[in-house]
Amino acid sequence: MKIIDGHCDVLLKMFENSSIDFYDPLNAELDVSFAKMKRSGVKIQFFAIYLAESMKQPNFDHYLEYINIFYQKIIANGRIALIRNRTDLNNVMNGSACGAILTLEGADAIRNHSLYTQILFHLGVRLIGVTWNYANWAADGVLEPRQGGFTREGKRFIKECNDLGIILDVSHLSVKSFWDMADLSQKPFVATHSNAKAVCPHSRNLDDDQIRTLLRQKGVIGITFVPWFVREKGAAIDDLVRHIEHICALGGEQQLVLGSDFDGISQWIPGLENTGEFAHLAQHLSKYYKDEWIEGFFFRNWYDFLHVNLPHG
């Protein structure tokens, strides 16, 4: 089975440790490596540019450093192809190479510079999560105490991304920011790595009204493997299935996707410790769902969304 995974933090680890080799078959430092992708059949992996919270003064050069790592150490040898548009997407899905989609998690260092946004687009960024957990120039994140929404500049940013063809991600936005996005975005938006708050009441998860709105506006929601987003304590694969069941009950069976957050976590669900272990999830899902539904969750729903929402090419 093919798999599309909508979020990982491999580039953060490679930025912090330049000796990490993504293609080393014995690599034990990464949850997502080329060998582990091949073992599970991961056809497309989203790679996030995330500037760690410990970086007190992030700037645009830091984004460029991550992008340089991505170009030199992930796609340079041709085994993984950068996906910029629909043609690239179809070439990957129909060819032998794997694919990569470059994303940005936290627009802090854009600092309301339209030129920076355009440069990121030209360099291949096709999805942006506007905030991480806290506030920046554009919007409040989910852990910002004041729980505000988008700023005036942030509202312009939504339009700018819509116009360029950059998909917007609400996973780390405050509740008010989520509703601003729902009101203002003229294009479908996504939650790349968020679960159902009705199943696990973590602040990073989405409530039923948010999920219904995202689905109604033709977005997708990526089930994530962060244990404390799955269950408050002692998360297991069956608990992850409960989130899938709940989102499907809200009408999301054709818009539920995967967004593991591998390499962004230091604890794992037993049996889902890395991207080579997707077969365990498939085995659990096969108890409850037909193969065509599982194929939808694993790759078809992401593919259908991307085929509509990536730029023409």
PDB file of C-alpha atoms in Angstrom:
ATOM      1  CA  MET A   1       0.000   0.000   0.000  1.00  0.00           C
ATOM      2  CA  LYS A   2       1.184   3.508  -0.795  1.00  0.00           C
ATOM      3  CA  ILE A   3       1.379   6.038   2.046  1.00  0.00           C
ATOM      4  CA  ILE A   4       1.416   9.838   2.174  1.00  0.00           C
ATOM      5  CA  ASP A   5       2.507  11.318   5.504  1.00  0.00           C
ATOM      6  CA  GLY A   6       1.694  14.991   6.030  1.00  0.00           C
ATOM      7  CA  HIS A   7       4.175  16.002   8.729  1.00  0.00           C
ATOM      8  CA  CYS A   8       7.641  15.171  10.054  1.00  0.00           C
ATOM      9  CA  ASP A   9      10.508  17.104  11.668  1.00  0.00           C
ATOM     10  CA  VAL A  10      13.474  15.392  10.035  1.00  0.00           C
ATOM     11  CA  LEU A  11      14.934  18.737   8.912  1.00  0.00           C
ATOM     12  CA  LEU A  12      15.049  20.013  12.503  1.00  0.00           C
ATOM     13  CA  LYS A  13      17.184  17.046  13.562  1.00  0.00           C
ATOM     14  CA  MET A  14      19.435  17.416  10.528  1.00  0.00           C
ATOM     15  CA  PHE A  15      19.795  21.156  11.208  1.00  0.00           C
ATOM     16  CA  GLU A  16      20.816  20.457  14.800  1.00  0.00           C
ATOM     17  CA  ASN A  17      23.145  17.571  13.890  1.00  0.00           C
ATOM     18  CA  SER A  18      24.865  17.916  10.510  1.00  0.00           C
ATOM     19  CA  SER A  19      26.311  14.379  10.707  1.00  0.00           C
ATOM     20  CA  ILE A  20      22.904  12.701  10.293  1.00  0.00           C
ATOM     21  CA  ASP A  21      22.622  10.838   6.982  1.00  0.00           C
ATOM     22  CA  PHE A  22      19.034  10.454   5.785  1.00  0.00           C
ATOM     23  CA  TYR A  23      20.104   7.635   3.436  1.00  0.00           C
ATOM     24  CA  ASP A  24      22.128   5.574   5.931  1.00  0.00           C
ATOM     25  CA  PRO A  25      20.238   2.248   6.091  1.00  0.00           C
ATOM     26  CA  LEU A  26      21.410   1.757   9.686  1.00  0.00           C
ATOM     27  CA  ASN A  27      20.257   5.205  10.765  1.00  0.00           C
ATOM     28  CA  ALA A  28      18.827   5.027  14.285  1.00  0.00           C
ATOM     29  CA  GLU A  29      18.639   8.778  14.899  1.00  0.00           C
ATOM     30  CA  LEU A  30      15.673   9.486  12.632  1.00  0.00           C
ATOM     31  CA  ASP A  31      12.118   8.213  12.897  1.00  0.00           C
ATOM     32  CA  VAL A  32      11.813   8.950   9.169  1.00  0.00           C
ATOM     33  CA  SER A  33      14.677   7.791   6.952  1.00  0.00           C
ATOM     34  CA  PHE A  34      14.768   6.633   3.351  1.00  0.00           C
ATOM     35  CA  ALA A  35      15.121   2.977   4.361  1.00  0.00           C
ATOM     36  CA  LYS A  36      12.157   3.200   6.750  1.00  0.00           C
ATOM     37  CA  MET A  37      10.050   4.963   4.114  1.00  0.00           C
ATOM     38  CA  LYS A  38      10.767   2.156   1.649  1.00  0.00           C
ATOM     39  CA  ARG A  39       9.980  -0.506   4.251  1.00  0.00           C
ATOM     40  CA  SER A  40       6.467   0.848   4.775  1.00  0.00           C
ATOM     41  CA  GLY A  41       5.772   2.061   1.258  1.00  0.00           C
ATOM     42  CA  VAL A  42       5.762   5.774   2.095  1.00  0.00           C
ATOM     43  CA  LYS A  43       5.421   7.323  -1.332  1.00  0.00           C
ATOM     44  CA  ILE A  44       5.265  11.006  -0.328  1.00  0.00           C
ATOM     45  CA  GLN A  45       6.632  12.598   2.827  1.00  0.00           C
ATOM     46  CA  PHE A  46       5.987  16.187   3.882  1.00  0.00           C
ATOM     47  CA  PHE A  47       9.132  17.785   5.383  1.00  0.00           C
ATOM     48  CA  ALA A  48       8.552  20.709   7.760  1.00  0.00           C
ATOM     49  CA  ILE A  49      10.833  23.686   8.305  1.00  0.00           C
ATOM     50  CA  TYR A  50      10.420  24.245  12.043  1.00  0.00           C
ATOM     51  CA  LEU A  51      12.606  26.716  13.920  1.00  0.00           C
ATOM     52  CA  ALA A  52      12.805  25.390  17.468  1.00  0.00           C
ATOM     53  CA  GLU A  53      11.360  27.414  20.328  1.00  0.00           C
ATOM     54  CA  SER A  54      14.876  27.612  21.793  1.00  0.00           C
ATOM     55  CA  MET A  55      15.910  29.764  18.813  1.00  0.00           C
ATOM     56  CA  LYS A  56      15.249  33.176  20.350  1.00  0.00           C
ATOM     57  CA  GLN A  57      15.721  35.330  17.248  1.00  0.00           C
ATOM     58  CA  PRO A  58      14.683  33.338  14.193  1.00  0.00           C
ATOM     59  CA  ASN A  59      15.357  35.022  10.879  1.00  0.00           C
ATOM     60  CA  PHE A  60      14.829  34.275   7.211  1.00  0.00           C
ATOM     61  CA  ASP A  61      18.370  32.924   6.820  1.00  0.00           C
ATOM     62  CA  HIS A  62      17.421  30.068   9.124  1.00  0.00           C
ATOM     63  CA  TYR A  63      14.688  29.043   6.688  1.00  0.00           C
ATOM     64  CA  LEU A  64      17.281  29.094   3.917  1.00  0.00           C
ATOM     65  CA  GLU A  65      19.616  26.872   5.940  1.00  0.00           C
ATOM     66  CA  TYR A  66      16.844  24.279   6.316  1.00  0.00           C
ATOM     67  CA  ILE A  67      16.009  24.492   2.626  1.00  0.00           C
ATOM     68  CA  ASN A  68      19.679  24.016   1.752  1.00  0.00           C
ATOM     69  CA  ILE A  69      19.754  20.863   3.907  1.00  0.00           C
ATOM     70  CA  PHE A  70      16.626  19.629   2.159  1.00  0.00           C
ATOM     71  CA  TYR A  71      18.080  20.187  -1.319  1.00  0.00           C
ATOM     72  CA  GLN A  72      21.569  18.856  -0.554  1.00  0.00           C
ATOM     73  CA  LYS A  73      20.755  15.921   1.723  1.00  0.00           C
ATOM     74  CA  ILE A  74      17.230  14.786   0.846  1.00  0.00           C
ATOM     75  CA  ILE A  75      16.578  15.306  -2.879  1.00  0.00           C
ATOM     76  CA  ALA A  76      20.007  15.764  -4.473  1.00  0.00           C
ATOM     77  CA  ASN A  77      20.514  12.101  -5.419  1.00  0.00           C
ATOM     78  CA  GLY A  78      17.176  11.778  -7.241  1.00  0.00           C
ATOM     79  CA  ARG A  79      15.678   9.017  -5.098  1.00  0.00           C
ATOM     80  CA  ILE A  80      13.220  11.534  -3.681  1.00  0.00           C
ATOM     81  CA  ALA A  81      11.683  14.122  -6.002  1.00  0.00           C
ATOM     82  CA  LEU A  82      10.434  17.547  -4.943  1.00  0.00           C
ATOM     83  CA  ILE A  83       6.721  18.015  -5.597  1.00  0.00           C
ATOM     84  CA  ARG A  84       5.849  21.586  -6.588  1.00  0.00           C
ATOM     85  CA  ASN A  85       2.730  21.103  -8.700  1.00  0.00           C
ATOM     86  CA  ARG A  86       0.169  18.612  -9.962  1.00  0.00           C
ATOM     87  CA  THR A  87       2.413  17.289 -12.706  1.00  0.00           C
ATOM     88  CA  ASP A  88       5.156  16.527 -10.168  1.00  0.00           C
ATOM     89  CA  LEU A  89       2.569  14.823  -7.967  1.00  0.00           C
ATOM     90  CA  ASN A  90       1.382  12.547 -10.752  1.00  0.00           C
ATOM     91  CA  ASN A  91       4.930  11.789 -11.909  1.00  0.00           C
ATOM     92  CA  VAL A  92       5.804  10.617  -8.392  1.00  0.00           C
ATOM     93  CA  MET A  93       2.630   8.591  -7.912  1.00  0.00           C
ATOM     94  CA  ASN A  94       3.152   6.860 -11.261  1.00  0.00           C
ATOM     95  CA  GLY A  95       6.951   6.515 -11.106  1.00  0.00           C
ATOM     96  CA  SER A  96       9.590   4.716  -9.083  1.00  0.00           C
ATOM     97  CA  ALA A  97      10.899   7.662  -7.047  1.00  0.00           C
ATOM     98  CA  CYS A  98       9.425   8.796  -3.743  1.00  0.00           C
ATOM     99  CA  GLY A  99       8.237  12.363  -3.365  1.00  0.00           C
ATOM    100  CA  ALA A 100       8.706  15.205  -0.902  1.00  0.00           C
ATOM    101  CA  ILE A 101       6.595  18.259  -0.165  1.00  0.00           C
ATOM    102  CA  LEU A 102       8.362  21.122   1.593  1.00  0.00           C
ATOM    103  CA  THR A 103       6.362  22.882   4.313  1.00  0.00           C
ATOM    104  CA  LEU A 104       6.830  25.628   6.872  1.00  0.00           C
ATOM    105  CA  GLU A 105       5.730  25.265  10.498  1.00  0.00           C
ATOM    106  CA  GLY A 106       5.601  28.775  11.919  1.00  0.00           C
ATOM    107  CA  ALA A 107       5.802  31.906   9.759  1.00  0.00           C
ATOM    108  CA  ASP A 108       7.631  33.921  12.429  1.00  0.00           C
ATOM    109  CA  ALA A 109      10.675  34.814  10.308  1.00  0.00           C
ATOM    110  CA  ILE A 110       8.605  35.972   7.329  1.00  0.00           C
ATOM    111  CA  ARG A 111       7.760  39.047   9.440  1.00  0.00           C
ATOM    112  CA  ASN A 112       5.124  40.380   7.049  1.00  0.00           C
ATOM    113  CA  HIS A 113       7.563  40.561   4.109  1.00  0.00           C
ATOM    114  CA  SER A 114       5.684  39.578   0.958  1.00  0.00           C
ATOM    115  CA  LEU A 115       8.969  39.053  -0.841  1.00  0.00           C
ATOM    116  CA  TYR A 116       9.966  36.391   1.705  1.00  0.00           C
ATOM    117  CA  THR A 117       6.709  34.526   1.108  1.00  0.00           C
ATOM    118  CA  GLN A 118       7.281  34.630  -2.644  1.00  0.00           C
ATOM    119  CA  ILE A 119      10.880  33.416  -2.266  1.00  0.00           C
ATOM    120  CA  LEU A 120       9.710  30.469  -0.158  1.00  0.00           C
ATOM    121  CA  PHE A 121       7.188  29.606  -2.866  1.00  0.00           C
ATOM    122  CA  HIS A 122       9.852  29.783  -5.579  1.00  0.00           C
ATOM    123  CA  LEU A 123      12.096  27.502  -3.479  1.00  0.00           C
ATOM    124  CA  GLY A 124       9.356  24.898  -3.273  1.00  0.00           C
ATOM    125  CA  VAL A 125       7.381  25.548  -0.072  1.00  0.00           C
ATOM    126  CA  ARG A 126       3.801  24.511  -0.736  1.00  0.00           C
ATOM    127  CA  LEU A 127       2.202  24.523   2.725  1.00  0.00           C
ATOM    128  CA  ILE A 128       2.531  26.897   5.679  1.00  0.00           C
ATOM    129  CA  GLY A 129       1.375  26.549   9.261  1.00  0.00           C
ATOM    130  CA  VAL A 130       1.086  30.207  10.251  1.00  0.00           C
ATOM    131  CA  THR A 131       2.032  29.766  13.906  1.00  0.00           C
ATOM    132  CA  TRP A 132       3.589  27.182  16.124  1.00  0.00           C
ATOM    133  CA  ASN A 133       1.972  27.227  19.588  1.00  0.00           C
ATOM    134  CA  TYR A 134       2.431  30.900  20.418  1.00  0.00           C
ATOM    135  CA  ALA A 135       1.792  34.306  18.868  1.00  0.00           C
ATOM    136  CA  ASN A 136       3.739  35.866  16.031  1.00  0.00           C
ATOM    137  CA  TRP A 137       3.203  38.860  13.757  1.00  0.00           C
ATOM    138  CA  ALA A 138       0.387  37.088  11.888  1.00  0.00           C
ATOM    139  CA  ALA A 139      -1.755  35.283  14.448  1.00  0.00           C
ATOM    140  CA  ASP A 140      -2.058  33.743  17.894  1.00  0.00           C
ATOM    141  CA  GLY A 141      -1.166  30.116  18.432  1.00  0.00           C
ATOM    142  CA  VAL A 142      -3.103  27.623  20.484  1.00  0.00           C
ATOM    143  CA  LEU A 143      -1.072  28.175  23.686  1.00  0.00           C
ATOM    144  CA  GLU A 144      -1.009  31.981  23.542  1.00  0.00           C
ATOM    145  CA  PRO A 145      -2.742  33.128  26.782  1.00  0.00           C
ATOM    146  CA  ARG A 146      -4.724  35.968  25.203  1.00  0.00           C
ATOM    147  CA  GLN A 147      -6.246  33.586  22.606  1.00  0.00           C
ATOM    148  CA  GLY A 148      -6.542  36.240  19.911  1.00  0.00           C
ATOM    149  CA  GLY A 149      -6.953  35.728  16.204  1.00  0.00           C
ATOM    150  CA  PHE A 150      -5.230  36.959  13.052  1.00  0.00           C
ATOM    151  CA  THR A 151      -3.683  40.413  12.924  1.00  0.00           C
ATOM    152  CA  ARG A 152      -4.334  42.812  10.063  1.00  0.00           C
ATOM    153  CA  GLU A 153      -1.027  41.725   8.503  1.00  0.00           C
ATOM    154  CA  GLY A 154      -1.905  38.074   9.058  1.00  0.00           C
ATOM    155  CA  LYS A 155      -5.202  38.483   7.237  1.00  0.00           C
ATOM    156  CA  ARG A 156      -3.286  39.857   4.252  1.00  0.00           C
ATOM    157  CA  PHE A 157      -0.986  36.847   4.524  1.00  0.00           C
ATOM    158  CA  ILE A 158      -3.927  34.472   4.130  1.00  0.00           C
ATOM    159  CA  LYS A 159      -4.849  36.145   0.840  1.00  0.00           C
ATOM    160  CA  GLU A 160      -1.229  36.200  -0.289  1.00  0.00           C
ATOM    161  CA  CYS A 161      -0.870  32.456   0.256  1.00  0.00           C
ATOM    162  CA  ASN A 162      -4.218  31.795  -1.451  1.00  0.00           C
ATOM    163  CA  ASP A 163      -3.071  33.801  -4.464  1.00  0.00           C
ATOM    164  CA  LEU A 164       0.349  32.124  -4.691  1.00  0.00           C
ATOM    165  CA  GLY A 165      -0.954  28.569  -4.295  1.00  0.00           C
ATOM    166  CA  ILE A 166       0.435  27.899  -0.818  1.00  0.00           C
ATOM    167  CA  ILE A 167      -1.853  25.666   1.261  1.00  0.00           C
ATOM    168  CA  LEU A 168      -2.513  26.901   4.813  1.00  0.00           C
ATOM    169  CA  ASP A 169      -2.367  24.681   7.899  1.00  0.00           C
ATOM    170  CA  VAL A 170      -4.402  25.375  11.069  1.00  0.00           C
ATOM    171  CA  SER A 171      -2.855  22.717  13.314  1.00  0.00           C
ATOM    172  CA  HIS A 172      -1.189  25.143  15.767  1.00  0.00           C
ATOM    173  CA  LEU A 173      -3.616  28.056  15.565  1.00  0.00           C
ATOM    174  CA  SER A 174      -5.677  29.390  18.464  1.00  0.00           C
ATOM    175  CA  VAL A 175      -9.404  28.726  18.305  1.00  0.00           C
ATOM    176  CA  LYS A 176     -10.068  32.359  17.295  1.00  0.00           C
ATOM    177  CA  SER A 177      -7.360  32.143  14.619  1.00  0.00           C
ATOM    178  CA  PHE A 178      -8.940  28.942  13.294  1.00  0.00           C
ATOM    179  CA  TRP A 179     -12.268  30.709  12.832  1.00  0.00           C
ATOM    180  CA  ASP A 180     -10.562  33.695  11.207  1.00  0.00           C
ATOM    181  CA  MET A 181      -8.978  31.274   8.749  1.00  0.00           C
ATOM    182  CA  ALA A 182     -12.331  29.623   8.082  1.00  0.00           C
ATOM    183  CA  ASP A 183     -13.909  33.028   7.405  1.00  0.00           C
ATOM    184  CA  LEU A 184     -11.121  34.511   5.293  1.00  0.00           C
ATOM    185  CA  SER A 185      -9.446  31.775   3.276  1.00  0.00           C
ATOM    186  CA  GLN A 186     -10.763  31.477  -0.259  1.00  0.00           C
ATOM    187  CA  LYS A 187      -9.037  28.094  -0.633  1.00  0.00           C
ATOM    188  CA  PRO A 188      -9.410  24.859   1.336  1.00  0.00           C
ATOM    189  CA  PHE A 189      -7.106  24.634   4.354  1.00  0.00           C
ATOM    190  CA  VAL A 190      -5.787  21.650   6.305  1.00  0.00           C
ATOM    191  CA  ALA A 191      -4.870  20.453   9.770  1.00  0.00           C
ATOM    192  CA  THR A 192      -1.762  18.399   9.026  1.00  0.00           C
ATOM    193  CA  HIS A 193      -1.314  16.926  12.512  1.00  0.00           C
ATOM    194  CA  SER A 194      -4.294  17.259  14.846  1.00  0.00           C
ATOM    195  CA  ASN A 195      -6.700  14.753  16.379  1.00  0.00           C
ATOM    196  CA  ALA A 196     -10.256  14.912  17.742  1.00  0.00           C
ATOM    197  CA  LYS A 197     -10.752  16.850  20.980  1.00  0.00           C
ATOM    198  CA  ALA A 198     -13.913  14.853  21.725  1.00  0.00           C
ATOM    199  CA  VAL A 199     -11.734  11.740  22.073  1.00  0.00           C
ATOM    200  CA  CYS A 200      -8.732  13.362  23.801  1.00  0.00           C
ATOM    201  CA  PRO A 201      -9.177  16.878  25.242  1.00  0.00           C
ATOM    202  CA  HIS A 202      -5.728  18.226  24.376  1.00  0.00           C
ATOM    203  CA  SER A 203      -5.617  21.887  23.319  1.00  0.00           C
ATOM    204  CA  ARG A 204      -3.904  20.952  20.031  1.00  0.00           C
ATOM    205  CA  ASN A 205      -6.818  18.800  18.954  1.00  0.00           C
ATOM    206  CA  LEU A 206      -9.856  20.134  17.080  1.00  0.00           C
ATOM    207  CA  ASP A 207     -13.388  20.154  18.427  1.00  0.00           C
ATOM    208  CA  ASP A 208     -16.298  18.797  16.435  1.00  0.00           C
ATOM    209  CA  ASP A 209     -17.400  22.210  15.128  1.00  0.00           C
ATOM    210  CA  GLN A 210     -13.884  22.885  13.843  1.00  0.00           C
ATOM    211  CA  ILE A 211     -13.661  19.467  12.205  1.00  0.00           C
ATOM    212  CA  ARG A 212     -17.059  19.838  10.545  1.00  0.00           C
ATOM    213  CA  THR A 213     -16.091  23.266   9.222  1.00  0.00           C
ATOM    214  CA  LEU A 214     -12.756  22.026   7.871  1.00  0.00           C
ATOM    215  CA  LEU A 215     -14.558  19.151   6.150  1.00  0.00           C
ATOM    216  CA  ARG A 216     -17.289  21.405   4.763  1.00  0.00           C
ATOM    217  CA  GLN A 217     -14.611  23.672   3.272  1.00  0.00           C
ATOM    218  CA  LYS A 218     -13.034  20.626   1.559  1.00  0.00           C
ATOM    219  CA  GLY A 219      -9.902  20.465   3.709  1.00  0.00           C
ATOM    220  CA  VAL A 220      -8.256  17.414   5.247  1.00  0.00           C
ATOM    221  CA  ILE A 221      -7.314  16.477   8.820  1.00  0.00           C
ATOM    222  CA  GLY A 222      -4.130  14.505   9.461  1.00  0.00           C
ATOM    223  CA  ILE A 223      -4.323  11.984  12.285  1.00  0.00           C
ATOM    224  CA  THR A 224      -1.160  12.383  14.331  1.00  0.00           C
ATOM    225  CA  PHE A 225       0.767   9.903  16.446  1.00  0.00           C
ATOM    226  CA  VAL A 226       1.782  12.277  19.263  1.00  0.00           C
ATOM    227  CA  PRO A 227       0.849  10.052  22.236  1.00  0.00           C
ATOM    228  CA  TRP A 228      -0.599  12.811  24.426  1.00  0.00           C
ATOM    229  CA  PHE A 229      -2.792  13.979  21.536  1.00  0.00           C
ATOM    230  CA  VAL A 230      -4.159  10.439  21.265  1.00  0.00           C
ATOM    231  CA  ARG A 231      -4.838   9.681  24.935  1.00  0.00           C
ATOM    232  CA  GLU A 232      -3.920  11.571  28.077  1.00  0.00           C
ATOM    233  CA  LYS A 233      -1.874   8.607  29.338  1.00  0.00           C
ATOM    234  CA  GLY A 234      -0.929   5.230  27.927  1.00  0.00           C
ATOM    235  CA  ALA A 235      -1.808   5.769  24.252  1.00  0.00           C
ATOM    236  CA  ALA A 236      -2.054   2.657  22.068  1.00  0.00           C
ATOM    237  CA  ILE A 237      -2.867   2.076  18.412  1.00  0.00           C
ATOM    238  CA  ASP A 238      -6.468   1.201  19.335  1.00  0.00           C
ATOM    239  CA  ASP A 239      -6.787   4.684  20.875  1.00  0.00           C
ATOM    240  CA  LEU A 240      -5.637   6.180  17.565  1.00  0.00           C
ATOM    241  CA  VAL A 241      -8.364   4.167  15.843  1.00  0.00           C
ATOM    242  CA  ARG A 242     -10.935   5.838  18.146  1.00  0.00           C
ATOM    243  CA  HIS A 243      -9.953   9.233  16.685  1.00  0.00           C
ATOM    244  CA  ILE A 244     -10.345   7.836  13.177  1.00  0.00           C
ATOM    245  CA  GLU A 245     -13.765   6.424  14.048  1.00  0.00           C
ATOM    246  CA  HIS A 246     -14.882   9.750  15.499  1.00  0.00           C
ATOM    247  CA  ILE A 247     -13.781  11.818  12.508  1.00  0.00           C
ATOM    248  CA  CYS A 248     -15.412   9.350  10.133  1.00  0.00           C
ATOM    249  CA  ALA A 249     -18.637   9.646  12.165  1.00  0.00           C
ATOM    250  CA  LEU A 250     -18.516  13.391  11.476  1.00  0.00           C
ATOM    251  CA  GLY A 251     -18.366  12.651   7.746  1.00  0.00           C
ATOM    252  CA  GLY A 252     -14.601  12.705   7.298  1.00  0.00           C
ATOM    253  CA  GLU A 253     -13.934   9.306   5.753  1.00  0.00           C
ATOM    254  CA  GLN A 254     -12.789  10.879   2.460  1.00  0.00           C
ATOM    255  CA  GLN A 255     -10.858  13.729   4.130  1.00  0.00           C
ATOM    256  CA  LEU A 256      -9.012  11.924   6.894  1.00  0.00           C
ATOM    257  CA  VAL A 257      -5.277  11.597   6.202  1.00  0.00           C
ATOM    258  CA  LEU A 258      -2.023  10.897   8.051  1.00  0.00           C
ATOM    259  CA  GLY A 259       0.273  13.439   9.718  1.00  0.00           C
ATOM    260  CA  SER A 260       2.563  11.423  11.965  1.00  0.00           C
ATOM    261  CA  ASP A 261       4.774  14.166  13.500  1.00  0.00           C
ATOM    262  CA  PHE A 262       7.654  11.678  13.513  1.00  0.00           C
ATOM    263  CA  ASP A 263      10.973  13.214  14.586  1.00  0.00           C
ATOM    264  CA  GLY A 264       9.017  15.909  16.421  1.00  0.00           C
ATOM    265  CA  ILE A 265       8.311  13.634  19.389  1.00  0.00           C
ATOM    266  CA  SER A 266      10.378  11.918  22.058  1.00  0.00           C
ATOM    267  CA  GLN A 267       7.728   9.380  23.065  1.00  0.00           C
ATOM    268  CA  TRP A 268       5.918   7.019  20.736  1.00  0.00           C
ATOM    269  CA  ILE A 269       2.818   4.862  20.543  1.00  0.00           C
ATOM    270  CA  PRO A 270       3.939   1.230  20.937  1.00  0.00           C
ATOM    271  CA  GLY A 271       4.086  -0.294  17.475  1.00  0.00           C
ATOM    272  CA  LEU A 272       4.345   3.123  15.778  1.00  0.00           C
ATOM    273  CA  GLU A 273       7.866   4.135  16.774  1.00  0.00           C
ATOM    274  CA  ASN A 274       8.948   5.149  13.278  1.00  0.00           C
ATOM    275  CA  THR A 275       7.767   5.413   9.698  1.00  0.00           C
ATOM    276  CA  GLY A 276       8.734   1.822   9.010  1.00  0.00           C
ATOM    277  CA  GLU A 277       5.913   0.598  11.263  1.00  0.00           C
ATOM    278  CA  PHE A 278       2.803   1.673   9.344  1.00  0.00           C
ATOM    279  CA  ALA A 279       1.872  -1.977   8.777  1.00  0.00           C
ATOM    280  CA  HIS A 280       0.880  -2.215  12.450  1.00  0.00           C
ATOM    281  CA  LEU A 281      -1.654   0.570  12.001  1.00  0.00           C
ATOM    282  CA  ALA A 282      -2.969  -1.056   8.818  1.00  0.00           C
ATOM    283  CA  GLN A 283      -3.429  -4.349  10.676  1.00  0.00           C
ATOM    284  CA  HIS A 284      -5.482  -2.676  13.394  1.00  0.00           C
ATOM    285  CA  LEU A 285      -7.589  -0.756  10.890  1.00  0.00           C
ATOM    286  CA  SER A 286      -8.296  -3.922   8.890  1.00  0.00           C
ATOM    287  CA  LYS A 287     -10.396  -5.179  11.826  1.00  0.00           C
ATOM    288  CA  TYR A 288     -12.863  -2.331  11.269  1.00  0.00           C
ATOM    289  CA  TYR A 289     -12.519  -0.961   7.729  1.00  0.00           C
ATOM    290  CA  LYS A 290     -12.501  -2.229   4.169  1.00  0.00           C
ATOM    291  CA  ASP A 291      -9.251  -1.997   2.216  1.00  0.00           C
ATOM    292  CA  GLU A 292     -10.581   0.871   0.080  1.00  0.00           C
ATOM    293  CA  TRP A 293     -11.201   2.980   3.202  1.00  0.00           C
ATOM    294  CA  ILE A 294      -7.736   2.225   4.568  1.00  0.00           C
ATOM    295  CA  GLU A 295      -6.218   3.162   1.207  1.00  0.00           C
ATOM    296  CA  GLY A 296      -8.100   6.437   1.477  1.00  0.00           C
ATOM    297  CA  PHE A 297      -6.702   7.174   4.927  1.00  0.00           C
ATOM    298  CA  PHE A 298      -3.182   6.139   3.944  1.00  0.00           C
ATOM    299  CA  PHE A 299      -2.796   7.927   0.606  1.00  0.00           C
ATOM    300  CA  ARG A 300      -5.851   8.433  -1.591  1.00  0.00           C
ATOM    301  CA  ASN A 301      -7.422  11.267   0.431  1.00  0.00           C
ATOM    302  CA  TRP A 302      -4.151  13.234   0.539  1.00  0.00           C
ATOM    303  CA  TYR A 303      -3.626  12.609  -3.156  1.00  0.00           C
ATOM    304  CA  ASP A 304      -7.126  13.799  -4.064  1.00  0.00           C
ATOM    305  CA  PHE A 305      -6.681  16.969  -2.022  1.00  0.00           C
ATOM    306  CA  LEU A 306      -3.241  17.740  -3.446  1.00  0.00           C
ATOM    307  CA  HIS A 307      -4.355  17.064  -7.008  1.00  0.00           C
ATOM    308  CA  VAL A 308      -6.943  19.807  -6.661  1.00  0.00           C
ATOM    309  CA  ASN A 309      -4.995  22.280  -4.528  1.00  0.00           C
ATOM    310  CA  LEU A 310      -1.394  22.211  -5.736  1.00  0.00           C
ATOM    311  CA  PRO A 311      -0.558  24.702  -8.502  1.00  0.00           C
ATOM    312  CA  HIS A 312      -1.031  23.639 -12.108  1.00  0.00           C
ATOM    313  CA  GLY A 313       2.109  22.408 -13.796  1.00  0.00           C
TER     314      GLY A 313
END
